[in-house]
Amino acid sequence: QVQLMESGGGSVQAGGSLRLSCLVSRDFYSFPYIAWFRQAPGREREAVGAIYRGGRNTYYGDSVKGRFTISPDNAKNTVYLQMNSLKPEDTAMYYCAAGSGAFGWVLPSAYNYWGQGTQVTVSS
């Protein structure tokens, strides 16, 4: 049984920063991709970014490029999402996911395992 646990969410003003953590219960080299997604009420789940094979490659969605950074800590089986220059439109529940990334890392269907999510709220 694989478990993913997110932490680090909270409320912040626009322009602020937060760092989310995703603790994976298994060596995350087991998964081709570890990704971050987000979902706001009434909207589809959106791919934020992902790492491939423990950090060999990193990918970002267009809406967060230049503001968010994904970094792995292999020794802690943890993947971080550093979020800077936050905007109100970044408000969402943030999830981490692990899986094959088959047919594209941005597709939620490409991931077998999901965490419960952590809420991020950005006020203007």
PDB file of C-alpha atoms in Angstrom:
ATOM      1  CA  GLN A   1       0.000   0.000   0.000  1.00  0.00           C
ATOM      2  CA  VAL A   2       1.451   3.315  -1.080  1.00  0.00           C
ATOM      3  CA  GLN A   3       0.576   6.431   0.844  1.00  0.00           C
ATOM      4  CA  LEU A   4       1.227  10.055   0.050  1.00  0.00           C
ATOM      5  CA  MET A   5       0.781  12.760   2.646  1.00  0.00           C
ATOM      6  CA  GLU A   6       0.766  16.466   1.848  1.00  0.00           C
ATOM      7  CA  SER A   7       1.446  19.191   4.375  1.00  0.00           C
ATOM      8  CA  GLY A   8       2.321  22.857   4.481  1.00  0.00           C
ATOM      9  CA  GLY A   9      -0.851  24.456   3.200  1.00  0.00           C
ATOM     10  CA  GLY A  10      -2.328  27.554   4.756  1.00  0.00           C
ATOM     11  CA  SER A  11      -3.474  31.103   4.181  1.00  0.00           C
ATOM     12  CA  VAL A  12      -1.195  33.776   2.792  1.00  0.00           C
ATOM     13  CA  GLN A  13      -1.522  37.196   1.229  1.00  0.00           C
ATOM     14  CA  ALA A  14      -0.877  37.783  -2.440  1.00  0.00           C
ATOM     15  CA  GLY A  15       2.833  37.994  -3.144  1.00  0.00           C
ATOM     16  CA  GLY A  16       3.685  35.661  -0.305  1.00  0.00           C
ATOM     17  CA  SER A  17       5.221  32.203  -0.300  1.00  0.00           C
ATOM     18  CA  LEU A  18       4.422  28.724   0.947  1.00  0.00           C
ATOM     19  CA  ARG A  19       6.251  25.414   0.771  1.00  0.00           C
ATOM     20  CA  LEU A  20       4.239  22.247   0.455  1.00  0.00           C
ATOM     21  CA  SER A  21       5.630  18.820   1.273  1.00  0.00           C
ATOM     22  CA  CYS A  22       4.627  15.418  -0.050  1.00  0.00           C
ATOM     23  CA  LEU A  23       5.865  12.469   1.970  1.00  0.00           C
ATOM     24  CA  VAL A  24       5.821   9.227   0.005  1.00  0.00           C
ATOM     25  CA  SER A  25       5.647   5.977   1.949  1.00  0.00           C
ATOM     26  CA  ARG A  26       7.879   4.206  -0.525  1.00  0.00           C
ATOM     27  CA  ASP A  27      11.091   5.015  -2.333  1.00  0.00           C
ATOM     28  CA  PHE A  28       9.821   7.379  -4.969  1.00  0.00           C
ATOM     29  CA  TYR A  29      12.252   6.076  -7.551  1.00  0.00           C
ATOM     30  CA  SER A  30       9.637   3.318  -7.736  1.00  0.00           C
ATOM     31  CA  PHE A  31       7.424   5.768  -9.630  1.00  0.00           C
ATOM     32  CA  PRO A  32       8.366   7.370 -12.915  1.00  0.00           C
ATOM     33  CA  TYR A  33       6.536  10.557 -11.938  1.00  0.00           C
ATOM     34  CA  ILE A  34       5.679  12.354  -8.725  1.00  0.00           C
ATOM     35  CA  ALA A  35       3.390  15.269  -9.506  1.00  0.00           C
ATOM     36  CA  TRP A  36       1.540  18.118  -7.897  1.00  0.00           C
ATOM     37  CA  PHE A  37      -2.011  18.940  -8.955  1.00  0.00           C
ATOM     38  CA  ARG A  38      -4.486  21.501  -7.708  1.00  0.00           C
ATOM     39  CA  GLN A  39      -8.218  21.840  -7.842  1.00  0.00           C
ATOM     40  CA  ALA A  40     -10.318  24.894  -7.084  1.00  0.00           C
ATOM     41  CA  PRO A  41     -14.070  24.621  -6.427  1.00  0.00           C
ATOM     42  CA  GLY A  42     -15.984  24.150  -9.650  1.00  0.00           C
ATOM     43  CA  ARG A  43     -12.853  23.662 -11.707  1.00  0.00           C
ATOM     44  CA  GLU A  44     -11.037  20.680 -13.157  1.00  0.00           C
ATOM     45  CA  ARG A  45      -7.932  19.274 -11.527  1.00  0.00           C
ATOM     46  CA  GLU A  46      -4.928  21.114 -12.943  1.00  0.00           C
ATOM     47  CA  ALA A  47      -1.379  19.849 -13.245  1.00  0.00           C
ATOM     48  CA  VAL A  48       1.047  22.121 -11.422  1.00  0.00           C
ATOM     49  CA  GLY A  49       4.308  20.299 -11.959  1.00  0.00           C
ATOM     50  CA  ALA A  50       6.103  16.994 -11.748  1.00  0.00           C
ATOM     51  CA  ILE A  51       9.460  15.349 -11.346  1.00  0.00           C
ATOM     52  CA  TYR A  52      10.606  12.377 -13.378  1.00  0.00           C
ATOM     53  CA  ARG A  53      12.664   9.593 -11.830  1.00  0.00           C
ATOM     54  CA  GLY A  54      13.493  11.357  -8.606  1.00  0.00           C
ATOM     55  CA  GLY A  55      14.385  14.663 -10.237  1.00  0.00           C
ATOM     56  CA  ARG A  56      16.108  13.737 -13.465  1.00  0.00           C
ATOM     57  CA  ASN A  57      13.640  16.055 -15.202  1.00  0.00           C
ATOM     58  CA  THR A  58      11.204  18.612 -13.876  1.00  0.00           C
ATOM     59  CA  TYR A  59       8.061  19.922 -15.540  1.00  0.00           C
ATOM     60  CA  TYR A  60       5.747  22.832 -14.790  1.00  0.00           C
ATOM     61  CA  GLY A  61       2.366  24.039 -15.871  1.00  0.00           C
ATOM     62  CA  ASP A  62       2.292  27.324 -17.765  1.00  0.00           C
ATOM     63  CA  SER A  63       0.407  29.123 -15.006  1.00  0.00           C
ATOM     64  CA  VAL A  64       3.136  28.525 -12.421  1.00  0.00           C
ATOM     65  CA  LYS A  65       6.356  28.623 -14.435  1.00  0.00           C
ATOM     66  CA  GLY A  66       8.881  30.955 -12.894  1.00  0.00           C
ATOM     67  CA  ARG A  67       7.001  31.089  -9.572  1.00  0.00           C
ATOM     68  CA  PHE A  68       6.845  27.486  -8.355  1.00  0.00           C
ATOM     69  CA  THR A  69       9.712  25.048  -7.908  1.00  0.00           C
ATOM     70  CA  ILE A  70       9.544  21.302  -7.318  1.00  0.00           C
ATOM     71  CA  SER A  71      12.454  19.661  -5.577  1.00  0.00           C
ATOM     72  CA  PRO A  72      12.968  16.158  -4.219  1.00  0.00           C
ATOM     73  CA  ASP A  73      14.680  15.097  -1.032  1.00  0.00           C
ATOM     74  CA  ASN A  74      15.538  11.519  -1.837  1.00  0.00           C
ATOM     75  CA  ALA A  75      16.753  10.709   1.656  1.00  0.00           C
ATOM     76  CA  LYS A  76      13.411  11.747   3.143  1.00  0.00           C
ATOM     77  CA  ASN A  77      11.182  10.373   0.361  1.00  0.00           C
ATOM     78  CA  THR A  78       9.724  13.862   0.203  1.00  0.00           C
ATOM     79  CA  VAL A  79       8.922  16.121  -2.713  1.00  0.00           C
ATOM     80  CA  TYR A  80       8.571  19.824  -2.069  1.00  0.00           C
ATOM     81  CA  LEU A  81       6.594  22.455  -3.915  1.00  0.00           C
ATOM     82  CA  GLN A  82       7.993  25.902  -3.237  1.00  0.00           C
ATOM     83  CA  MET A  83       5.420  28.506  -4.213  1.00  0.00           C
ATOM     84  CA  ASN A  84       6.493  32.121  -4.537  1.00  0.00           C
ATOM     85  CA  SER A  85       4.718  35.261  -5.728  1.00  0.00           C
ATOM     86  CA  LEU A  86       1.392  33.679  -4.903  1.00  0.00           C
ATOM     87  CA  LYS A  87      -1.753  35.034  -6.512  1.00  0.00           C
ATOM     88  CA  PRO A  88      -5.405  34.739  -5.478  1.00  0.00           C
ATOM     89  CA  GLU A  89      -5.936  32.456  -8.484  1.00  0.00           C
ATOM     90  CA  ASP A  90      -3.522  29.966  -6.902  1.00  0.00           C
ATOM     91  CA  THR A  91      -6.143  29.274  -4.249  1.00  0.00           C
ATOM     92  CA  ALA A  92      -7.006  25.580  -4.419  1.00  0.00           C
ATOM     93  CA  MET A  93      -6.628  22.207  -2.788  1.00  0.00           C
ATOM     94  CA  TYR A  94      -3.188  20.901  -3.686  1.00  0.00           C
ATOM     95  CA  TYR A  95      -2.575  17.197  -4.173  1.00  0.00           C
ATOM     96  CA  CYS A  96       0.484  15.128  -4.816  1.00  0.00           C
ATOM     97  CA  ALA A  97       0.285  12.019  -6.937  1.00  0.00           C
ATOM     98  CA  ALA A  98       2.537   9.160  -7.972  1.00  0.00           C
ATOM     99  CA  GLY A  99       2.376   7.043 -11.073  1.00  0.00           C
ATOM    100  CA  SER A 100       3.541   6.240 -14.548  1.00  0.00           C
ATOM    101  CA  GLY A 101       2.692   9.544 -16.188  1.00  0.00           C
ATOM    102  CA  ALA A 102       1.675   7.492 -19.217  1.00  0.00           C
ATOM    103  CA  PHE A 103       0.338   9.605 -22.111  1.00  0.00           C
ATOM    104  CA  GLY A 104       1.431  12.780 -20.422  1.00  0.00           C
ATOM    105  CA  TRP A 105       2.398  13.916 -16.954  1.00  0.00           C
ATOM    106  CA  VAL A 106      -0.425  16.474 -16.904  1.00  0.00           C
ATOM    107  CA  LEU A 107      -3.184  13.866 -16.976  1.00  0.00           C
ATOM    108  CA  PRO A 108      -4.705  12.919 -13.602  1.00  0.00           C
ATOM    109  CA  SER A 109      -5.568   9.511 -15.072  1.00  0.00           C
ATOM    110  CA  ALA A 110      -1.833   8.776 -15.385  1.00  0.00           C
ATOM    111  CA  TYR A 111      -1.448   8.527 -11.610  1.00  0.00           C
ATOM    112  CA  ASN A 112      -2.386   5.608  -9.423  1.00  0.00           C
ATOM    113  CA  TYR A 113      -1.774   7.063  -5.996  1.00  0.00           C
ATOM    114  CA  TRP A 114      -3.005  10.317  -4.485  1.00  0.00           C
ATOM    115  CA  GLY A 115      -2.712  12.126  -1.210  1.00  0.00           C
ATOM    116  CA  GLN A 116      -5.624  13.699   0.658  1.00  0.00           C
ATOM    117  CA  GLY A 117      -4.646  17.225  -0.275  1.00  0.00           C
ATOM    118  CA  THR A 118      -3.694  20.392   1.539  1.00  0.00           C
ATOM    119  CA  GLN A 119      -5.567  23.682   1.186  1.00  0.00           C
ATOM    120  CA  VAL A 120      -3.849  26.825  -0.040  1.00  0.00           C
ATOM    121  CA  THR A 121      -5.711  30.111   0.223  1.00  0.00           C
ATOM    122  CA  VAL A 122      -4.274  33.339  -1.179  1.00  0.00           C
ATOM    123  CA  SER A 123      -6.000  36.581  -0.305  1.00  0.00           C
ATOM    124  CA  SER A 124      -5.715  39.815  -2.244  1.00  0.00           C
TER     125      SER A 124
END
